[in-house]
Coordinates of C-alpha atoms in Angstrom, one line a residue:
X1 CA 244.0 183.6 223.9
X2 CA 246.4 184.6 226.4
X3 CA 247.9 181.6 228.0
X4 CA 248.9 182.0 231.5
X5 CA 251.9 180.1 233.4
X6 CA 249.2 177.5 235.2
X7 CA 247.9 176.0 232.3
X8 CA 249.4 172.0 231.5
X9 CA 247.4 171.5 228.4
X10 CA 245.7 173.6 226.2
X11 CA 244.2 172.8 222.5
X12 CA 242.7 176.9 222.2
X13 CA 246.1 178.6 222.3
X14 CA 245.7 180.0 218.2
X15 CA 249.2 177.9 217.4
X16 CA 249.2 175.6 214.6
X17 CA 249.2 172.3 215.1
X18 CA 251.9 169.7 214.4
X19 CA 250.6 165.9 214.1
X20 CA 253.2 163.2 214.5
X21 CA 251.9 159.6 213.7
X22 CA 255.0 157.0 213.7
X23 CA 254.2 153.6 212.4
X24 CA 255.7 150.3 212.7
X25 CA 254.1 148.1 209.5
X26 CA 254.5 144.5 209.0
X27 CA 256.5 143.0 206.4
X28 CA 255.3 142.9 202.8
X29 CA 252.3 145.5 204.1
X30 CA 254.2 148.4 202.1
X31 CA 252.3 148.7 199.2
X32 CA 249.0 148.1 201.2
X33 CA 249.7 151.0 203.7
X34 CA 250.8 153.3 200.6
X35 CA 247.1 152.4 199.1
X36 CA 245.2 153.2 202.1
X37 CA 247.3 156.0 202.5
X38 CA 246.8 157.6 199.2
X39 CA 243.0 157.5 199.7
X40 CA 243.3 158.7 203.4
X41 CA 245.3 161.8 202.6
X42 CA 243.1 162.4 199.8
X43 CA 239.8 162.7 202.3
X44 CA 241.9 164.8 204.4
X45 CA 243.4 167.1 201.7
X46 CA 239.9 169.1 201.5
X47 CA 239.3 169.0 205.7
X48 CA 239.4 172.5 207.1
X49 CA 242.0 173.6 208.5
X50 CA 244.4 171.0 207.1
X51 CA 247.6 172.5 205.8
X52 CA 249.8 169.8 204.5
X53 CA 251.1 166.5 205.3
X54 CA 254.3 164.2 204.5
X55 CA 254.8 160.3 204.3
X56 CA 258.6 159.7 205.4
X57 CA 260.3 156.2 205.4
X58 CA 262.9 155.3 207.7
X59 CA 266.1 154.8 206.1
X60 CA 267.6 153.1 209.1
X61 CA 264.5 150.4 209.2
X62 CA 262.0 150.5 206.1
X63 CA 259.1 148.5 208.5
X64 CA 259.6 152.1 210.1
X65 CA 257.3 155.3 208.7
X66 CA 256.5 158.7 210.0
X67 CA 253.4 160.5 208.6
X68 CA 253.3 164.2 209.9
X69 CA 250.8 167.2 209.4
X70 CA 250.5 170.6 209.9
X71 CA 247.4 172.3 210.8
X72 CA 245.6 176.1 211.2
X73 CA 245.2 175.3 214.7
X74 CA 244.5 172.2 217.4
X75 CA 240.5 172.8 217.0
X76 CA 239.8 171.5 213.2
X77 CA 242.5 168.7 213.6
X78 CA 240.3 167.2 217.1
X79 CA 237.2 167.3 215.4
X80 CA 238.6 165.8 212.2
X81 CA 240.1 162.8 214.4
X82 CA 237.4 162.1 216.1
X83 CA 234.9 162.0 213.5
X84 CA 233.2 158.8 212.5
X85 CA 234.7 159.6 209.0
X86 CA 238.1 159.8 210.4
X87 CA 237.4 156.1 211.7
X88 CA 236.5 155.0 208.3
X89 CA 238.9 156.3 206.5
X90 CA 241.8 154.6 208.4
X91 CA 240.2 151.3 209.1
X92 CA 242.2 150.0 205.9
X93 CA 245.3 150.7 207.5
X94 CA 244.7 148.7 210.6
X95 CA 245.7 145.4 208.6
X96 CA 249.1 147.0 208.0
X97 CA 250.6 148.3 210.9
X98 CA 251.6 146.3 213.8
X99 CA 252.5 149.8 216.5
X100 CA 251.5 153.2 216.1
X101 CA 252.3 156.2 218.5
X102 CA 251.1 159.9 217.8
X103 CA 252.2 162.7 219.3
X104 CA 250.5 166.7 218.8
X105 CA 252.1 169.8 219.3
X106 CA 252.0 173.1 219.4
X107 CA 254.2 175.4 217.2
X108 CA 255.5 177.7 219.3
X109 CA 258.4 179.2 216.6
X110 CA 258.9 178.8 213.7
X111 CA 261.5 179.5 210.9
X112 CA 262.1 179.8 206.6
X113 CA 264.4 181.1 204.8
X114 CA 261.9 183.8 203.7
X115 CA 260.8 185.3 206.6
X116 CA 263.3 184.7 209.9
X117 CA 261.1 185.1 213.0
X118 CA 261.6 188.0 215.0
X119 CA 260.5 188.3 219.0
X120 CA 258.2 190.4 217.5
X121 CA 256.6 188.9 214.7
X122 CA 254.9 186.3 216.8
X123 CA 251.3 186.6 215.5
X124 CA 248.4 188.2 217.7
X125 CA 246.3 185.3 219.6
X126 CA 249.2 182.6 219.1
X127 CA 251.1 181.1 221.9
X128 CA 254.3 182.2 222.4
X129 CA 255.5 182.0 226.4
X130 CA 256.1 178.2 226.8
X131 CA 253.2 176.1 229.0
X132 CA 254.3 175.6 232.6
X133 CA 253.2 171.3 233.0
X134 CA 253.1 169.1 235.8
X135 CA 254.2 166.3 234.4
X136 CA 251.0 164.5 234.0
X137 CA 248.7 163.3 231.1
X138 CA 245.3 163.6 231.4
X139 CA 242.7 161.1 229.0
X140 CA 239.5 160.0 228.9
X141 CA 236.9 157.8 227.5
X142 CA 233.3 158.0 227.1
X143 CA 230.6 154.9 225.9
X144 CA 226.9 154.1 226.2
X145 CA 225.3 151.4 228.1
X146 CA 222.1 150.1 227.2
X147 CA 219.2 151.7 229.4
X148 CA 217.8 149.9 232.4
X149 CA 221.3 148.3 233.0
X150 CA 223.3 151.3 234.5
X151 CA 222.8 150.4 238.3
X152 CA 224.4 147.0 237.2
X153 CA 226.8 148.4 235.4
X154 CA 227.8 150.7 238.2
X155 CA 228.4 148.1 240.5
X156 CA 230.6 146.1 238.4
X157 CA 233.1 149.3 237.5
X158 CA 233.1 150.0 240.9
X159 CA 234.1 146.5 242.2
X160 CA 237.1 145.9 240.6
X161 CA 240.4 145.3 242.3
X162 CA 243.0 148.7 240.7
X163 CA 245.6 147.4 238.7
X164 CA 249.4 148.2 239.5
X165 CA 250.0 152.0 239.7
X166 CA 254.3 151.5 238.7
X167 CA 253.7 151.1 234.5
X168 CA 257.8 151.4 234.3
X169 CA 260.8 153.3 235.5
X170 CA 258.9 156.2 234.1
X171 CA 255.7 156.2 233.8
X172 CA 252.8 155.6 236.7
X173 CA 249.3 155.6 236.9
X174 CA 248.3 158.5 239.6
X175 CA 244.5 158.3 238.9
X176 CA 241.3 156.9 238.0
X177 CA 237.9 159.1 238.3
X178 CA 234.9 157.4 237.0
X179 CA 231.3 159.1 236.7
X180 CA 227.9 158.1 235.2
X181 CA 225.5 160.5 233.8
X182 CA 222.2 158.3 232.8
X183 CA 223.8 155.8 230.5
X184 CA 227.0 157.4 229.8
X185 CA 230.4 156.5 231.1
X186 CA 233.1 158.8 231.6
X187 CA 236.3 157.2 232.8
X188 CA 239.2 160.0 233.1
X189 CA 243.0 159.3 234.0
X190 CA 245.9 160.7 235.1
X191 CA 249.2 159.3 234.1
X192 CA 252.4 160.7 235.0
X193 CA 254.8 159.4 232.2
X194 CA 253.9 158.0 228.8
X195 CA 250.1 157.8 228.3
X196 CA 249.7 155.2 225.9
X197 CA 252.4 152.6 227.8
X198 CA 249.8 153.1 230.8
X199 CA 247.1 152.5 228.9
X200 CA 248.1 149.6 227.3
X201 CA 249.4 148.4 231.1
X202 CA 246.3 149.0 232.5
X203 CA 244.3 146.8 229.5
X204 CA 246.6 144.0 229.9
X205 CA 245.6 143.5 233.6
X206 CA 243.9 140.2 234.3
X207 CA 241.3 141.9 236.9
X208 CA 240.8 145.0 234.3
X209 CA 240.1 142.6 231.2
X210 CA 237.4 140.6 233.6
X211 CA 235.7 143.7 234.1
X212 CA 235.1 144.3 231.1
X213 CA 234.4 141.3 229.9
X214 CA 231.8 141.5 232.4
X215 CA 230.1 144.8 230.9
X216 CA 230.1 143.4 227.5
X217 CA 226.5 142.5 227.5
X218 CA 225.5 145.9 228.6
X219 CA 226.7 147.8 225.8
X220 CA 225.2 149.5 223.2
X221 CA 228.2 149.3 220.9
X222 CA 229.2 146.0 220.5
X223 CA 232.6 145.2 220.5
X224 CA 235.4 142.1 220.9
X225 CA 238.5 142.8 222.7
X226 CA 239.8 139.4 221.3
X227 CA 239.7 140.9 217.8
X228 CA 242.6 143.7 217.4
X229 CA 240.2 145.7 214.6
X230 CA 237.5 145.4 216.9
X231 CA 238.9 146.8 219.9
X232 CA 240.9 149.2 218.3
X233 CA 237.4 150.8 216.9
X234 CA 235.5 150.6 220.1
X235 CA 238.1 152.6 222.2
X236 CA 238.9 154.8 219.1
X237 CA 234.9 155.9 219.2
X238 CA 235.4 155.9 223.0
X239 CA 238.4 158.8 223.0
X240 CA 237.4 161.7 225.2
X241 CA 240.1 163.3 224.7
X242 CA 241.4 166.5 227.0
X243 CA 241.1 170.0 225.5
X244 CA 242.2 172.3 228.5
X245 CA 243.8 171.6 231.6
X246 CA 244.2 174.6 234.4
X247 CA 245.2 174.4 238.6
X248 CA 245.5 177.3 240.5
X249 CA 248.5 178.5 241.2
X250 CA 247.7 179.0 245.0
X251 CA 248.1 176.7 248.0
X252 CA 246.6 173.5 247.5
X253 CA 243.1 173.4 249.7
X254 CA 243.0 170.5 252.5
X255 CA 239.1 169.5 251.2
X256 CA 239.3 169.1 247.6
X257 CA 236.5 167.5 246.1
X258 CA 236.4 166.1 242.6
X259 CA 233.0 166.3 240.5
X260 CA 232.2 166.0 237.0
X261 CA 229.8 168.0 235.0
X262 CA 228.3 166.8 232.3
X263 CA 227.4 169.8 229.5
X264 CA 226.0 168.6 226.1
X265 CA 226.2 170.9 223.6
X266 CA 223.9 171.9 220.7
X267 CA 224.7 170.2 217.1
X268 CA 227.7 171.4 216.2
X269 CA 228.7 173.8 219.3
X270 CA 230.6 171.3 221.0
X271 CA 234.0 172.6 220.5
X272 CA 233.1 176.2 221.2
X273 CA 231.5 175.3 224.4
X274 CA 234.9 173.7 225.2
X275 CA 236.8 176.6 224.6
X276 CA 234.0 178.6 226.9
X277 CA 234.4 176.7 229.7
X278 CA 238.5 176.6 229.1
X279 CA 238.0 180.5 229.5
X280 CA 235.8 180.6 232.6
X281 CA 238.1 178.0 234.2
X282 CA 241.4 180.3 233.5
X283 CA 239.3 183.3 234.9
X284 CA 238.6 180.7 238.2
X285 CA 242.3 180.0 238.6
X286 CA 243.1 183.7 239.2
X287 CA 240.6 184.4 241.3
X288 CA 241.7 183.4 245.0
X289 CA 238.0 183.4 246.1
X290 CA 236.8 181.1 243.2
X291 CA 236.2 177.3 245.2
X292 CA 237.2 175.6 241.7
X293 CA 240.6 174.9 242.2
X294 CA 241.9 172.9 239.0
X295 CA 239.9 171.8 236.3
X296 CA 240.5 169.6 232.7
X297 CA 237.7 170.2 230.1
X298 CA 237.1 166.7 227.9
X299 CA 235.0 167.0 224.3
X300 CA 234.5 165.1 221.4
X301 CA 231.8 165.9 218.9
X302 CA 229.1 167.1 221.2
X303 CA 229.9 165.5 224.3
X304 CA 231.7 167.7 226.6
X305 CA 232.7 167.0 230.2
X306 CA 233.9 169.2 232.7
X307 CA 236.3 167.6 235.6
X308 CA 236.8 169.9 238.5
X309 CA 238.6 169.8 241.9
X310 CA 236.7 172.2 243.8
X311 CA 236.3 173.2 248.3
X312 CA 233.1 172.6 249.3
X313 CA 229.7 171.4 248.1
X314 CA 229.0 172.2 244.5
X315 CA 225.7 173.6 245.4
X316 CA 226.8 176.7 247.9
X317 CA 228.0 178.2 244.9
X318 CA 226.4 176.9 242.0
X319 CA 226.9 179.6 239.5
X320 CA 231.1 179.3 240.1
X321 CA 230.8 175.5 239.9
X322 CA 229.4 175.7 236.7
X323 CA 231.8 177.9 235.6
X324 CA 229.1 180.9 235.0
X325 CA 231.2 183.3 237.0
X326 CA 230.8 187.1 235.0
X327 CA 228.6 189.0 233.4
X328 CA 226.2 187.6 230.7
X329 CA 228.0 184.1 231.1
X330 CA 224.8 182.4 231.4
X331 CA 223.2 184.0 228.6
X332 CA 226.9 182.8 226.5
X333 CA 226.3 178.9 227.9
X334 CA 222.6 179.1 227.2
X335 CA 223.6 179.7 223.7
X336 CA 225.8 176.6 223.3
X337 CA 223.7 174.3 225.3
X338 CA 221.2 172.0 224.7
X339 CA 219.6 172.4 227.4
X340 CA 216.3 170.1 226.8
X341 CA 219.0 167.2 226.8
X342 CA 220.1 167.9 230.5
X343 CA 216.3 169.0 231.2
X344 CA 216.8 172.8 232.0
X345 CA 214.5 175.1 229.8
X346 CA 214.0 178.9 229.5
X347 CA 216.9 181.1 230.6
X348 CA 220.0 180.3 232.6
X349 CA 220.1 184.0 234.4
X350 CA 217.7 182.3 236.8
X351 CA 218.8 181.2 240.1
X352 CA 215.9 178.6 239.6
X353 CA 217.7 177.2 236.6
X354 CA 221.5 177.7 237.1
X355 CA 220.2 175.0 240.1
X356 CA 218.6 173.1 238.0
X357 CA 221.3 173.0 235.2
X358 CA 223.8 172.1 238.1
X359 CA 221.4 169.2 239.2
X360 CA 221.4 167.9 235.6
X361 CA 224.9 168.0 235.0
X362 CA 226.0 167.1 238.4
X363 CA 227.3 163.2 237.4
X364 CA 227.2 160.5 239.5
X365 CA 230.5 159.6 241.0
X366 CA 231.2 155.6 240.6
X367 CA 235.0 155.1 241.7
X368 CA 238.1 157.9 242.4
X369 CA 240.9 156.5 242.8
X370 CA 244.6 157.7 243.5
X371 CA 247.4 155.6 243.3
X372 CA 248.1 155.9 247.1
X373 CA 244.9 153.8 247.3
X374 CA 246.8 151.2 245.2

């Protein structure tokens, strides 16, 4: 995949992955982390697409450790992290460590004393021109509600006072979209800074934790943000994480609109309908006369959710809103998508049905805010 100078954040560029988890343990937790790290790194050993991993002590603080990993690509090491096994597996280490903070990149070159790397000895498919970014981190995260309570649950989301944009001297909430599709919540941000400071800013407000206090009840997986374990496994489960991130690298139109579209993809296709849409959305971004002007794609497991900034109503052009643009594309999402969950059957080459798919997966917008609106 050819990477081109617009795109912030992409986890399809064929690089290998570099996973940096630093760790801050509590006193006398060594040997307990070094168990539960033993068994974790044993599950991981036989995941596909792991290449190796190192446990590293500091030797300037020993409460201080560094566990890194090296993967085939970003791809296996997203769908390993955000499996329910993955949850399991590190739920012994919880007990132990008091901060965590990881960080994943992209190898972009790479050295041994073997083989020296040459200009030309970048491998075919890999990343090797450096991303052009703006600055800004994009996350999101995705839970159930129980049915018959989404109207309420609506209301209270979209009620609450927005917490202080200014995290630090660095970092600063720039936006909040939220959407509902059925039962499901998708609540995306936009951080310009450090991602996980803002988070943990924005859970620590008084009018945020009253929110959701109040949609507690309504959820289908329980959870108690007064227990640390608790919490931590609710919004681990809850991690939509962003998979692709392209803008256009044209004039920014006066009458953006922002929509989210929600695709669910068949057991097991989740990941390769990401990376379908990631290509469709680099194809819109060079087209001047595509209305989809920037778009992030979000997946986890199945779930995959498609935030766009687009001119115009998503219906004049329903085929480029869905990011169907080219020939046979329809027949390519057809293949990947499930389409008796979003109601659509028989063949997207249909105008009939590329309107009904767009209908489906249209989501219901519940809050968008910037932090100008702050």
């Amino acid at each position: 995949m050819t990477t081109s100078g617009r795109i912030s954040q992409s986890a399809f560029d064929g690089s290998k992955l570099r996973v940096i988890l630093l760790l801050d343990l509590y006193e006398g937790a060594q040997q307990q982390f070094l168990d539960a790290y033993e068994h974790m790194r044993n599950q991981v050993a036989s995941v596909p697409g792991h290449i190796s991993d190192q446990l590293c002590q500091s030797i300037e603080n020993p409460s201080q450790w560094l566990i890194t990993s090296e993967w085939e690509s970003a791809p296996p090491f997203l769908a390993w992290v955000n499996s329910e096994e993955h949850v399991e597996t590190v739920r012994p280490m919880h007990s132990c460590v008091r901060d965590t903070r990881s960080m994943r990149y992209s190898i972009l070159r790479e050295t041994t004393p073997a083989q020296p790397l040459k200009s030309e000895s970048a491998k075919a498919g890999r990343q090797v021109a450096a991303r052009v970014g703006d600055g800004v981190a994009r996350h999101a995260l995705t839970f159930t509600v129980k049915p018959g309570s989404e109207s309420k649950v609506a209301e209270i989301l979209a009620g609450y006072q927005s917490p202080q944009a200014q995290v630090d001297d660095t970092t600063r909430l720039r936006r909040t979209s939220l959407f509902m599709h059925g039962n499901r919540v998708v609540r995306a941000v936009e951080v310009e800074g450090d991602l996980l400071a803002a988070l943990r800013h924005v859970a620590r407000q008084p009018q945020v934790r009253a929110v959701e206090e109040a949609i507690n009840p309504y959820l289908e997986q329980d959870r108690d943000l007064t227990d640390a374990d608790s919490a931590r496994v609710f919004f681990t489960r809850a991690a939509l994480p962003a998979v692709h991130h392209v803008v256009s690298g044209r004039e920014v139109p006066a009458d953006l609109r922002r929509h989210a579209l929600y695709y669910p993809a068949k057991a097991g296709c989740g990941m390769e309908l990401a990376r379908f849409l990631a290509h469709q959305d680099e194809a819109a971004a060079d087209d001047p006369d595509n209305p989809v002007y920037g778009s992030t794609v979000f997946q986890r497991d199945d779930i995959v959710v498609r935030l766009i900034d687009i001119t115009g109503e998503l219906d004049v052009e329903p085929v480029a809103s869905l990011g169907l643009t080219g020939t046979q594309k329809g027949a390519e999402l057809e293949r990947l998508l499930d389409g008796a969950a979003i109601g659509v059957e028989g063949s997207l080459q249909t105008e009939r049905n590329v309107n009904r798919l767009l209908s489906h997966a249209d989501m219901m917008p519940i809050t968008d805010r910037s932090a100008a609106d702050s």
